[in-house]
PDB file of C-alpha atoms in Angstrom:
ATOM      1  CA  UNK D 930      -6.357  25.977 -41.374  1.00  0.00           C
ATOM      2  CA  UNK D 931      -7.607  25.970 -37.513  1.00  0.00           C
ATOM      3  CA  UNK D 932      -9.477  22.749 -38.435  1.00  0.00           C
ATOM      4  CA  UNK D 933      -6.314  21.321 -40.149  1.00  0.00           C
ATOM      5  CA  UNK D 934      -4.729  21.792 -37.328  1.00  0.00           C
ATOM      6  CA  UNK D 935      -7.006  20.457 -34.539  1.00  0.00           C
ATOM      7  CA  UNK D 936      -7.181  17.356 -37.492  1.00  0.00           C
ATOM      8  CA  UNK D 937      -3.410  17.132 -37.257  1.00  0.00           C
ATOM      9  CA  UNK D 938      -3.529  17.038 -33.515  1.00  0.00           C
ATOM     10  CA  UNK D 939      -6.445  14.908 -32.727  1.00  0.00           C
ATOM     11  CA  UNK D 940      -4.112  12.525 -35.611  1.00  0.00           C
ATOM     12  CA  UNK D 941      -0.778  12.571 -33.702  1.00  0.00           C
ATOM     13  CA  UNK D 942      -2.544  11.892 -30.498  1.00  0.00           C
ATOM     14  CA  UNK D 943      -4.085   8.714 -31.852  1.00  0.00           C
ATOM     15  CA  UNK D 944      -1.184   7.646 -33.311  1.00  0.00           C
ATOM     16  CA  UNK D 945       1.086   7.955 -30.056  1.00  0.00           C
ATOM     17  CA  UNK D 946      -1.575   6.091 -28.405  1.00  0.00           C
ATOM     18  CA  UNK D 947      -0.984   3.648 -30.859  1.00  0.00           C
ATOM     19  CA  UNK D 948       2.492   3.607 -30.759  1.00  0.00           C
ATOM     20  CA  UNK D 949       2.273   3.121 -26.533  1.00  0.00           C
ATOM     21  CA  UNK D 950      -0.426   0.787 -26.382  1.00  0.00           C
ATOM     22  CA  UNK D 951       1.816  -1.172 -28.826  1.00  0.00           C
ATOM     23  CA  UNK D 952       4.880  -1.080 -27.091  1.00  0.00           C
ATOM     24  CA  UNK D 953       3.709  -1.998 -23.588  1.00  0.00           C
ATOM     25  CA  UNK D 954       1.640  -4.753 -25.385  1.00  0.00           C
ATOM     26  CA  UNK D 955       5.157  -6.188 -26.029  1.00  0.00           C
ATOM     27  CA  UNK D 956       6.420  -5.432 -23.233  1.00  0.00           C
ATOM     28  CA  UNK D 957       6.957  -8.552 -20.101  1.00  0.00           C
ATOM     29  CA  UNK D 958       4.198  -8.516 -17.729  1.00  0.00           C
ATOM     30  CA  UNK D 959       7.098  -7.203 -14.388  1.00  0.00           C
ATOM     31  CA  UNK D 960       8.382  -4.406 -17.204  1.00  0.00           C
ATOM     32  CA  UNK D 961       5.550  -3.131 -18.015  1.00  0.00           C
ATOM     33  CA  UNK D 962       4.170  -2.623 -14.573  1.00  0.00           C
ATOM     34  CA  UNK D 963       7.166  -0.835 -13.932  1.00  0.00           C
ATOM     35  CA  UNK D 964       6.925   1.387 -16.785  1.00  0.00           C
ATOM     36  CA  UNK D 965       3.288   2.341 -15.600  1.00  0.00           C
ATOM     37  CA  UNK D 966       4.368   2.807 -11.730  1.00  0.00           C
ATOM     38  CA  UNK D 967       7.031   5.433 -13.224  1.00  0.00           C
ATOM     39  CA  UNK D 968       4.318   7.229 -15.074  1.00  0.00           C
ATOM     40  CA  UNK D 969       1.612   7.472 -13.234  1.00  0.00           C
ATOM     41  CA  UNK D 970       3.989   8.580  -9.791  1.00  0.00           C
ATOM     42  CA  UNK D 971       5.307  10.857 -11.829  1.00  0.00           C
ATOM     43  CA  UNK D 972       2.347  12.881 -12.113  1.00  0.00           C
ATOM     44  CA  UNK D 973       2.306  13.744  -8.329  1.00  0.00           C
ATOM     45  CA  UNK D 974       6.448  14.401  -8.173  1.00  0.00           C
ATOM     46  CA  UNK D 975       6.171  16.856 -11.123  1.00  0.00           C
ATOM     47  CA  UNK D 976       3.313  18.340  -9.434  1.00  0.00           C
ATOM     48  CA  UNK D 977       5.095  18.469  -6.106  1.00  0.00           C
ATOM     49  CA  UNK D 978       8.522  19.960  -7.148  1.00  0.00           C
ATOM     50  CA  UNK D 979       6.711  22.515  -8.409  1.00  0.00           C
ATOM     51  CA  UNK D 980       4.700  23.286  -4.432  1.00  0.00           C
ATOM     52  CA  UNK D 981       1.173  23.112  -6.232  1.00  0.00           C
ATOM     53  CA  UNK D 982       0.773  19.900  -4.416  1.00  0.00           C
ATOM     54  CA  UNK D 983       2.095  19.308  -0.825  1.00  0.00           C
ATOM     55  CA  UNK D 984       4.317  16.522   0.188  1.00  0.00           C
ATOM     56  CA  UNK D 985       3.012  14.278   2.515  1.00  0.00           C
ATOM     57  CA  UNK D 986       5.007  13.669   5.330  1.00  0.00           C
ATOM     58  CA  UNK D 987       6.769   9.995   6.424  1.00  0.00           C
ATOM     59  CA  UNK D 988       4.506  10.147   9.451  1.00  0.00           C
ATOM     60  CA  UNK D 989       0.758  11.983   9.809  1.00  0.00           C
ATOM     61  CA  UNK D 990      -0.503  11.864  13.541  1.00  0.00           C
ATOM     62  CA  UNK D 991      -3.258  13.930  12.486  1.00  0.00           C
ATOM     63  CA  UNK D 992      -4.854  11.957  10.117  1.00  0.00           C
ATOM     64  CA  UNK D 993      -7.984  11.527  11.750  1.00  0.00           C
ATOM     65  CA  UNK D 994      -9.248  15.446   9.806  1.00  0.00           C
ATOM     66  CA  UNK D 995      -8.748  13.514   5.995  1.00  0.00           C
ATOM     67  CA  UNK D 996      -9.887  10.313   7.724  1.00  0.00           C
ATOM     68  CA  UNK D 997     -12.593  10.879  10.544  1.00  0.00           C
ATOM     69  CA  UNK D 998     -13.632   7.301   9.725  1.00  0.00           C
ATOM     70  CA  UNK D 999     -10.574   5.694  11.485  1.00  0.00           C
ATOM     71  CA  UNK D1000     -12.143   7.082  14.859  1.00  0.00           C
ATOM     72  CA  UNK D1001     -14.921   4.399  14.798  1.00  0.00           C
ATOM     73  CA  UNK D1002     -12.665   1.925  13.910  1.00  0.00           C
ATOM     74  CA  UNK D1003     -10.228   2.573  16.292  1.00  0.00           C
ATOM     75  CA  UNK D1004     -12.776   2.461  19.418  1.00  0.00           C
ATOM     76  CA  UNK D1005     -13.960  -1.034  18.534  1.00  0.00           C
ATOM     77  CA  UNK D1006     -10.382  -1.759  18.363  1.00  0.00           C
ATOM     78  CA  UNK D1007     -11.109  -4.298  21.241  1.00  0.00           C
ATOM     79  CA  UNK D1008     -13.407  -6.342  18.647  1.00  0.00           C
ATOM     80  CA  UNK D1009     -10.876  -5.877  16.119  1.00  0.00           C
ATOM     81  CA  UNK D1010      -7.652  -7.751  18.560  1.00  0.00           C
ATOM     82  CA  UNK D1011     -10.729 -10.244  19.652  1.00  0.00           C
ATOM     83  CA  UNK D1012     -11.410 -11.738  16.240  1.00  0.00           C
ATOM     84  CA  UNK D1013      -7.725 -11.522  15.473  1.00  0.00           C
ATOM     85  CA  UNK D1014      -6.773 -13.461  18.932  1.00  0.00           C
ATOM     86  CA  UNK D1015      -9.198 -16.056  17.187  1.00  0.00           C
ATOM     87  CA  UNK D1016      -7.632 -16.121  13.463  1.00  0.00           C
ATOM     88  CA  UNK D1017      -3.966 -16.540  15.190  1.00  0.00           C
ATOM     89  CA  UNK D1018      -5.011 -19.833  17.041  1.00  0.00           C
ATOM     90  CA  UNK D1019      -4.455 -21.513  13.207  1.00  0.00           C
ATOM     91  CA  UNK D1020      -2.230 -18.811  11.746  1.00  0.00           C
ATOM     92  CA  UNK D1021      -0.530 -21.748   9.551  1.00  0.00           C
ATOM     93  CA  UNK D1022      -3.632 -21.318   7.754  1.00  0.00           C
ATOM     94  CA  UNK D1023      -3.546 -17.813   6.910  1.00  0.00           C
ATOM     95  CA  UNK D1024      -2.355 -16.521   3.162  1.00  0.00           C
ATOM     96  CA  UNK D1025       0.685 -15.793   2.760  1.00  0.00           C
ATOM     97  CA  UNK D1026       2.287 -12.183   1.865  1.00  0.00           C
ATOM     98  CA  UNK D1027       4.043 -13.454  -1.764  1.00  0.00           C
ATOM     99  CA  UNK D1028      -0.181 -14.160  -2.802  1.00  0.00           C
ATOM    100  CA  UNK D1029      -1.020 -10.297  -2.028  1.00  0.00           C
ATOM    101  CA  UNK D1030       1.483  -9.388  -4.480  1.00  0.00           C
ATOM    102  CA  UNK D1031       1.923 -11.852  -7.033  1.00  0.00           C
ATOM    103  CA  UNK D1032       4.789 -12.759  -8.481  1.00  0.00           C
ATOM    104  CA  UNK D1033       6.733  -9.816  -7.493  1.00  0.00           C
ATOM    105  CA  UNK D1034       6.874 -11.089  -3.772  1.00  0.00           C
ATOM    106  CA  UNK D1035       7.909 -14.302  -4.015  1.00  0.00           C
ATOM    107  CA  UNK D1036      11.736 -12.728  -3.942  1.00  0.00           C
ATOM    108  CA  UNK D1037      13.057 -10.201  -2.319  1.00  0.00           C
ATOM    109  CA  UNK D1038      11.770  -8.565   0.436  1.00  0.00           C
ATOM    110  CA  UNK D1039       9.021 -10.610   1.036  1.00  0.00           C
ATOM    111  CA  UNK D1040      11.424 -13.886   1.675  1.00  0.00           C
ATOM    112  CA  UNK D1041       9.847 -13.731   5.086  1.00  0.00           C
ATOM    113  CA  UNK D1042       7.652 -15.009   7.456  1.00  0.00           C
ATOM    114  CA  UNK D1043       5.229 -12.464   6.698  1.00  0.00           C
ATOM    115  CA  UNK D1044       1.144 -13.788   6.665  1.00  0.00           C
ATOM    116  CA  UNK D1045      -1.941 -12.184   5.913  1.00  0.00           C
ATOM    117  CA  UNK D1046      -5.591 -12.195   6.434  1.00  0.00           C
ATOM    118  CA  UNK D1047      -7.033 -10.309   3.745  1.00  0.00           C
ATOM    119  CA  UNK D1048     -10.436  -8.261   4.614  1.00  0.00           C
ATOM    120  CA  UNK D1049     -10.732  -6.206   0.968  1.00  0.00           C
ATOM    121  CA  UNK D1050      -8.314  -6.204  -2.065  1.00  0.00           C
ATOM    122  CA  UNK D1051     -10.556  -3.916  -4.729  1.00  0.00           C
ATOM    123  CA  UNK D1052     -13.303  -6.226  -4.000  1.00  0.00           C
ATOM    124  CA  UNK D1053     -13.982  -7.362   0.158  1.00  0.00           C
ATOM    125  CA  UNK D1054     -13.330 -11.017   0.522  1.00  0.00           C
ATOM    126  CA  UNK D1055     -16.503 -12.227   1.425  1.00  0.00           C
ATOM    127  CA  UNK D1056     -15.576 -15.469   2.785  1.00  0.00           C
ATOM    128  CA  UNK D1057     -13.048 -13.670   4.620  1.00  0.00           C
ATOM    129  CA  UNK D1058     -15.134 -11.034   6.360  1.00  0.00           C
ATOM    130  CA  UNK D1059     -17.547 -13.565   7.605  1.00  0.00           C
ATOM    131  CA  UNK D1060     -14.899 -14.829  10.077  1.00  0.00           C
ATOM    132  CA  UNK D1061     -14.679 -11.514  11.262  1.00  0.00           C
ATOM    133  CA  UNK D1062     -17.340  -9.854  11.281  1.00  0.00           C
ATOM    134  CA  UNK D1063     -17.134  -7.064  13.614  1.00  0.00           C
ATOM    135  CA  UNK D1064     -13.813  -5.733  11.973  1.00  0.00           C
ATOM    136  CA  UNK D1065     -15.381  -6.090   8.354  1.00  0.00           C
ATOM    137  CA  UNK D1066     -18.775  -3.967   9.597  1.00  0.00           C
ATOM    138  CA  UNK D1067     -16.006  -1.316  10.987  1.00  0.00           C
ATOM    139  CA  UNK D1068     -14.119  -1.445   7.463  1.00  0.00           C
ATOM    140  CA  UNK D1069     -16.764  -1.734   5.610  1.00  0.00           C
ATOM    141  CA  UNK D1070     -18.000   2.572   6.533  1.00  0.00           C
ATOM    142  CA  UNK D1071     -14.717   4.091   5.600  1.00  0.00           C
ATOM    143  CA  UNK D1072     -14.464   5.434   2.516  1.00  0.00           C
ATOM    144  CA  UNK D1073     -11.836   5.588  -0.146  1.00  0.00           C
ATOM    145  CA  UNK D1074     -10.866   2.245   1.169  1.00  0.00           C
ATOM    146  CA  UNK D1075      -8.513  -0.261  -1.620  1.00  0.00           C
ATOM    147  CA  UNK D1076      -7.060  -2.624   0.841  1.00  0.00           C
ATOM    148  CA  UNK D1077      -7.587  -3.663   4.271  1.00  0.00           C
ATOM    149  CA  UNK D1078      -5.611  -7.326   5.912  1.00  0.00           C
ATOM    150  CA  UNK D1079      -4.388  -7.931   9.030  1.00  0.00           C
ATOM    151  CA  UNK D1080      -0.598  -8.032   8.603  1.00  0.00           C
ATOM    152  CA  UNK D1081       1.130 -10.772  10.993  1.00  0.00           C
ATOM    153  CA  UNK D1082       4.618 -10.568  10.978  1.00  0.00           C
ATOM    154  CA  UNK D1083       6.588 -13.406  12.779  1.00  0.00           C
ATOM    155  CA  UNK D1084       9.136 -12.875  15.744  1.00  0.00           C
ATOM    156  CA  UNK D1085      12.511 -12.297  14.369  1.00  0.00           C
ATOM    157  CA  UNK D1086      11.706 -10.721  10.756  1.00  0.00           C
ATOM    158  CA  UNK D1087      12.768  -7.779   9.047  1.00  0.00           C
ATOM    159  CA  UNK D1088      11.265  -6.347   5.723  1.00  0.00           C
ATOM    160  CA  UNK D1089      13.720  -5.309   3.444  1.00  0.00           C
ATOM    161  CA  UNK D1090      13.901  -1.367   2.808  1.00  0.00           C
ATOM    162  CA  UNK D1091      11.873  -0.826  -0.397  1.00  0.00           C
ATOM    163  CA  UNK D1092       9.202   1.889  -2.520  1.00  0.00           C
ATOM    164  CA  UNK D1093       5.706   0.967  -2.196  1.00  0.00           C
ATOM    165  CA  UNK D1094       3.497   1.685  -5.600  1.00  0.00           C
ATOM    166  CA  UNK D1095       1.219   4.539  -5.912  1.00  0.00           C
ATOM    167  CA  UNK D1096       1.560   7.601  -4.831  1.00  0.00           C
ATOM    168  CA  UNK D1097      -2.482   8.154  -4.519  1.00  0.00           C
ATOM    169  CA  UNK D1098      -3.301   6.292  -1.748  1.00  0.00           C
ATOM    170  CA  UNK D1099      -1.359   6.632   2.116  1.00  0.00           C
ATOM    171  CA  UNK D1100      -1.568   3.455   4.498  1.00  0.00           C
ATOM    172  CA  UNK D1101      -2.544   3.232   7.441  1.00  0.00           C
ATOM    173  CA  UNK D1102      -1.640   0.831  10.411  1.00  0.00           C
ATOM    174  CA  UNK D1103      -3.877  -0.040  13.521  1.00  0.00           C
ATOM    175  CA  UNK D1104      -1.710  -1.893  16.203  1.00  0.00           C
ATOM    176  CA  UNK D1105      -3.573  -4.822  16.858  1.00  0.00           C
ATOM    177  CA  UNK D1106      -1.547  -7.313  18.732  1.00  0.00           C
ATOM    178  CA  UNK D1107       2.098  -5.771  19.722  1.00  0.00           C
ATOM    179  CA  UNK D1108       3.884  -7.386  21.536  1.00  0.00           C
ATOM    180  CA  UNK D1109       4.625  -6.120  25.563  1.00  0.00           C
ATOM    181  CA  UNK D1110       2.503  -3.217  23.665  1.00  0.00           C
ATOM    182  CA  UNK D1111       5.589  -1.972  22.633  1.00  0.00           C
ATOM    183  CA  UNK D1112       7.769  -1.458  25.705  1.00  0.00           C
ATOM    184  CA  UNK D1113      11.352  -2.440  24.460  1.00  0.00           C
ATOM    185  CA  UNK D1114      10.766  -0.981  20.687  1.00  0.00           C
ATOM    186  CA  UNK D1115      11.044  -3.795  19.329  1.00  0.00           C
ATOM    187  CA  UNK D1116       8.373  -3.645  16.835  1.00  0.00           C
ATOM    188  CA  UNK D1117       8.901  -0.855  14.350  1.00  0.00           C
ATOM    189  CA  UNK D1118       8.430   0.934  10.714  1.00  0.00           C
ATOM    190  CA  UNK D1119      10.902   3.874   9.793  1.00  0.00           C
ATOM    191  CA  UNK D1120      10.363   5.963   6.809  1.00  0.00           C
ATOM    192  CA  UNK D1121      13.193   8.382   5.048  1.00  0.00           C
ATOM    193  CA  UNK D1122      10.711  10.932   2.736  1.00  0.00           C
ATOM    194  CA  UNK D1123      14.043  13.066   2.269  1.00  0.00           C
ATOM    195  CA  UNK D1124      13.045  13.870  -1.724  1.00  0.00           C
ATOM    196  CA  UNK D1125      16.680  12.908  -2.866  1.00  0.00           C
ATOM    197  CA  UNK D1126      16.645   9.770  -1.586  1.00  0.00           C
ATOM    198  CA  UNK D1127      13.289   8.653  -3.113  1.00  0.00           C
ATOM    199  CA  UNK D1128      14.537  10.307  -6.534  1.00  0.00           C
ATOM    200  CA  UNK D1129      17.037   7.098  -6.305  1.00  0.00           C
ATOM    201  CA  UNK D1130      13.967   5.214  -7.234  1.00  0.00           C
ATOM    202  CA  UNK D1131      13.139   6.568 -10.188  1.00  0.00           C
ATOM    203  CA  UNK D1132      16.646   6.487 -11.592  1.00  0.00           C
ATOM    204  CA  UNK D1133      16.395   4.413 -15.251  1.00  0.00           C
ATOM    205  CA  UNK D1134      20.263   3.876 -14.469  1.00  0.00           C
ATOM    206  CA  UNK D1135      19.993   2.988 -10.784  1.00  0.00           C
ATOM    207  CA  UNK D1136      19.208  -0.864 -11.762  1.00  0.00           C
ATOM    208  CA  UNK D1137      20.118  -1.965  -7.918  1.00  0.00           C
ATOM    209  CA  UNK D1138      18.362   0.760  -6.212  1.00  0.00           C
ATOM    210  CA  UNK D1139      20.827   2.338  -3.657  1.00  0.00           C
ATOM    211  CA  UNK D1140      18.540   1.497  -0.059  1.00  0.00           C
ATOM    212  CA  UNK D1141      21.220   2.639   2.042  1.00  0.00           C
ATOM    213  CA  UNK D1142      19.746   6.112   3.326  1.00  0.00           C
ATOM    214  CA  UNK D1143      17.303   3.834   4.983  1.00  0.00           C
ATOM    215  CA  UNK D1144      19.477   4.534   8.050  1.00  0.00           C
ATOM    216  CA  UNK D1145      18.551   8.304   7.489  1.00  0.00           C
ATOM    217  CA  UNK D1146      14.532   7.708   7.719  1.00  0.00           C
ATOM    218  CA  UNK D1147      11.945   8.826  10.882  1.00  0.00           C
ATOM    219  CA  UNK D1148      11.586   5.217  13.296  1.00  0.00           C
ATOM    220  CA  UNK D1149       7.294   5.112  14.671  1.00  0.00           C
ATOM    221  CA  UNK D1150       7.108   2.009  17.331  1.00  0.00           C
ATOM    222  CA  UNK D1151       3.801   0.423  16.962  1.00  0.00           C
ATOM    223  CA  UNK D1152       1.185   0.420  20.084  1.00  0.00           C
ATOM    224  CA  UNK D1153      -1.588  -1.660  20.813  1.00  0.00           C
ATOM    225  CA  UNK D1154      -5.109   0.449  19.298  1.00  0.00           C
ATOM    226  CA  UNK D1155      -3.120   3.009  18.077  1.00  0.00           C
ATOM    227  CA  UNK D1156      -2.603   4.234  14.757  1.00  0.00           C
ATOM    228  CA  UNK D1157      -0.795   5.840  12.220  1.00  0.00           C
ATOM    229  CA  UNK D1158      -0.505   6.837   8.772  1.00  0.00           C
ATOM    230  CA  UNK D1159       2.790   7.592   6.093  1.00  0.00           C
ATOM    231  CA  UNK D1160       3.361   7.518   2.859  1.00  0.00           C
ATOM    232  CA  UNK D1161       4.147   4.026   1.675  1.00  0.00           C
ATOM    233  CA  UNK D1162       5.871   5.269  -1.410  1.00  0.00           C
ATOM    234  CA  UNK D1163       8.496   6.978   0.052  1.00  0.00           C
ATOM    235  CA  UNK D1164      11.525   4.449   1.213  1.00  0.00           C
ATOM    236  CA  UNK D1165      10.845   2.451   4.094  1.00  0.00           C
ATOM    237  CA  UNK D1166      11.721  -0.733   6.167  1.00  0.00           C
ATOM    238  CA  UNK D1167      10.077  -2.198   9.290  1.00  0.00           C
ATOM    239  CA  UNK D1168      10.662  -5.306  11.815  1.00  0.00           C
ATOM    240  CA  UNK D1169       9.366  -7.416  14.385  1.00  0.00           C
ATOM    241  CA  UNK D1170      12.898  -8.192  16.916  1.00  0.00           C
ATOM    242  CA  UNK D1171      10.548  -9.319  19.695  1.00  0.00           C
ATOM    243  CA  UNK D1172      10.060 -13.051  20.388  1.00  0.00           C
ATOM    244  CA  UNK D1173       6.111 -12.751  19.760  1.00  0.00           C
ATOM    245  CA  UNK D1174       3.943 -12.641  16.681  1.00  0.00           C
ATOM    246  CA  UNK D1175       3.372  -8.963  15.375  1.00  0.00           C
ATOM    247  CA  UNK D1176      -0.242  -8.113  14.069  1.00  0.00           C
ATOM    248  CA  UNK D1177      -1.454  -4.397  12.331  1.00  0.00           C
ATOM    249  CA  UNK D1178      -4.197  -4.164  10.738  1.00  0.00           C
ATOM    250  CA  UNK D1179      -2.687  -2.637   6.969  1.00  0.00           C
ATOM    251  CA  UNK D1180      -5.430  -0.225   5.240  1.00  0.00           C
ATOM    252  CA  UNK D1181      -4.111   1.123   2.290  1.00  0.00           C
ATOM    253  CA  UNK D1182      -6.597   4.603   1.643  1.00  0.00           C
ATOM    254  CA  UNK D1183      -7.712   7.192  -1.042  1.00  0.00           C
ATOM    255  CA  UNK D1184      -4.953   9.989  -0.505  1.00  0.00           C
ATOM    256  CA  UNK D1185      -6.863  13.575  -0.458  1.00  0.00           C
ATOM    257  CA  UNK D1186      -6.633  15.552  -3.443  1.00  0.00           C
ATOM    258  CA  UNK D1187      -7.447  18.650  -5.080  1.00  0.00           C
ATOM    259  CA  UNK D1188     -10.278  17.845  -7.927  1.00  0.00           C
ATOM    260  CA  UNK D1189      -9.266  17.326 -10.652  1.00  0.00           C
ATOM    261  CA  UNK D1190      -6.296  15.111  -9.513  1.00  0.00           C
ATOM    262  CA  UNK D1191      -9.067  13.289  -7.583  1.00  0.00           C
ATOM    263  CA  UNK D1192     -10.721  12.437 -10.344  1.00  0.00           C
ATOM    264  CA  UNK D1193      -7.672  11.477 -12.201  1.00  0.00           C
ATOM    265  CA  UNK D1194      -6.971   8.881  -8.710  1.00  0.00           C
ATOM    266  CA  UNK D1195     -10.306   7.604  -8.990  1.00  0.00           C
ATOM    267  CA  UNK D1196      -9.781   6.269 -12.508  1.00  0.00           C
ATOM    268  CA  UNK D1197      -6.643   4.421 -11.828  1.00  0.00           C
ATOM    269  CA  UNK D1198      -7.943   2.983  -9.005  1.00  0.00           C
ATOM    270  CA  UNK D1199     -10.971   2.200 -10.703  1.00  0.00           C
ATOM    271  CA  UNK D1200      -8.348   0.492 -13.955  1.00  0.00           C
ATOM    272  CA  UNK D1201      -5.907  -0.945 -11.247  1.00  0.00           C
ATOM    273  CA  UNK D1202      -9.025  -3.354  -9.705  1.00  0.00           C
ATOM    274  CA  UNK D1203     -10.081  -4.635 -12.797  1.00  0.00           C
ATOM    275  CA  UNK D1204      -7.020  -5.049 -14.048  1.00  0.00           C
ATOM    276  CA  UNK D1205      -6.582  -9.297 -14.754  1.00  0.00           C
ATOM    277  CA  UNK D1206      -3.538 -10.227 -12.373  1.00  0.00           C
ATOM    278  CA  UNK D1207      -5.967  -8.259  -9.482  1.00  0.00           C
ATOM    279  CA  UNK D1208      -8.782 -10.565 -10.025  1.00  0.00           C
ATOM    280  CA  UNK D1209      -5.944 -13.640 -10.127  1.00  0.00           C
ATOM    281  CA  UNK D1210      -4.967 -12.854  -7.069  1.00  0.00           C
ATOM    282  CA  UNK D1211      -8.259 -12.163  -5.170  1.00  0.00           C
ATOM    283  CA  UNK D1212      -9.404 -15.744  -5.957  1.00  0.00           C
ATOM    284  CA  UNK D1213      -6.875 -17.220  -3.694  1.00  0.00           C
ATOM    285  CA  UNK D1214      -7.099 -15.506  -1.371  1.00  0.00           C
ATOM    286  CA  UNK D1215      -9.685 -16.779   0.732  1.00  0.00           C
ATOM    287  CA  UNK D1216      -9.028 -18.835   3.924  1.00  0.00           C
ATOM    288  CA  UNK D1217      -9.863 -22.291   4.389  1.00  0.00           C
ATOM    289  CA  UNK D1218     -10.629 -24.393   7.854  1.00  0.00           C
TER     290      UNK D1218
END
């Protein structure tokens, strides 16, 4: 009897997986990614809502306890800034942010003057790393690093409120070229970590994804050589209200998690790295002379 029950459960699971795969294969690429995002993030939300996993704050200023390697990166800030300034002399050659995000970024939040210089997207982009060897050397020493690039935002540009992709990462910004060291507060990042505001992103019926609650978010102002960690999966926006270009070094880092969830998170990262669209994106990231 027990054997028959187990056999029935295995059969049911197999049929469910087969049906799910059939459904995914039949879906448009964009809808497929939205579904996967919702399902994967749902694991974290389920645990957070029951108090089994601490919620990330909007901003974490005590991040070195989890990411001690970032201290060495920050100590190397003068070299990072010097290499970045050399790149900015030929800013028109840098990669548009839409390339990094694929077709998703051809509209909406990325229809602004926003360039990138990518060191790593799953794998290191060796041709780019050779242009900024000291920065690349520092980045290679950071465990759990998924993505790394200079984020170059032109003057008077605003990144509209939006939600990030995946709750298994945390985002780090190092201020590299901040106009006037932000003495006038013109360069800012705003995050609303309120659970209710972020539940809207998961509401299937809310196709417009109401982002009006961003006005209640916590604000951070970048500074030269200063780092900050934040949860990109929360509703957030950013802007450069100055008359000069603003550059931060943007890193996506594996979120610190208890062992079972950490293994799940590593598996997701491994799968995403090998996904076909990621392979296509990496081919377009090299900056040529």
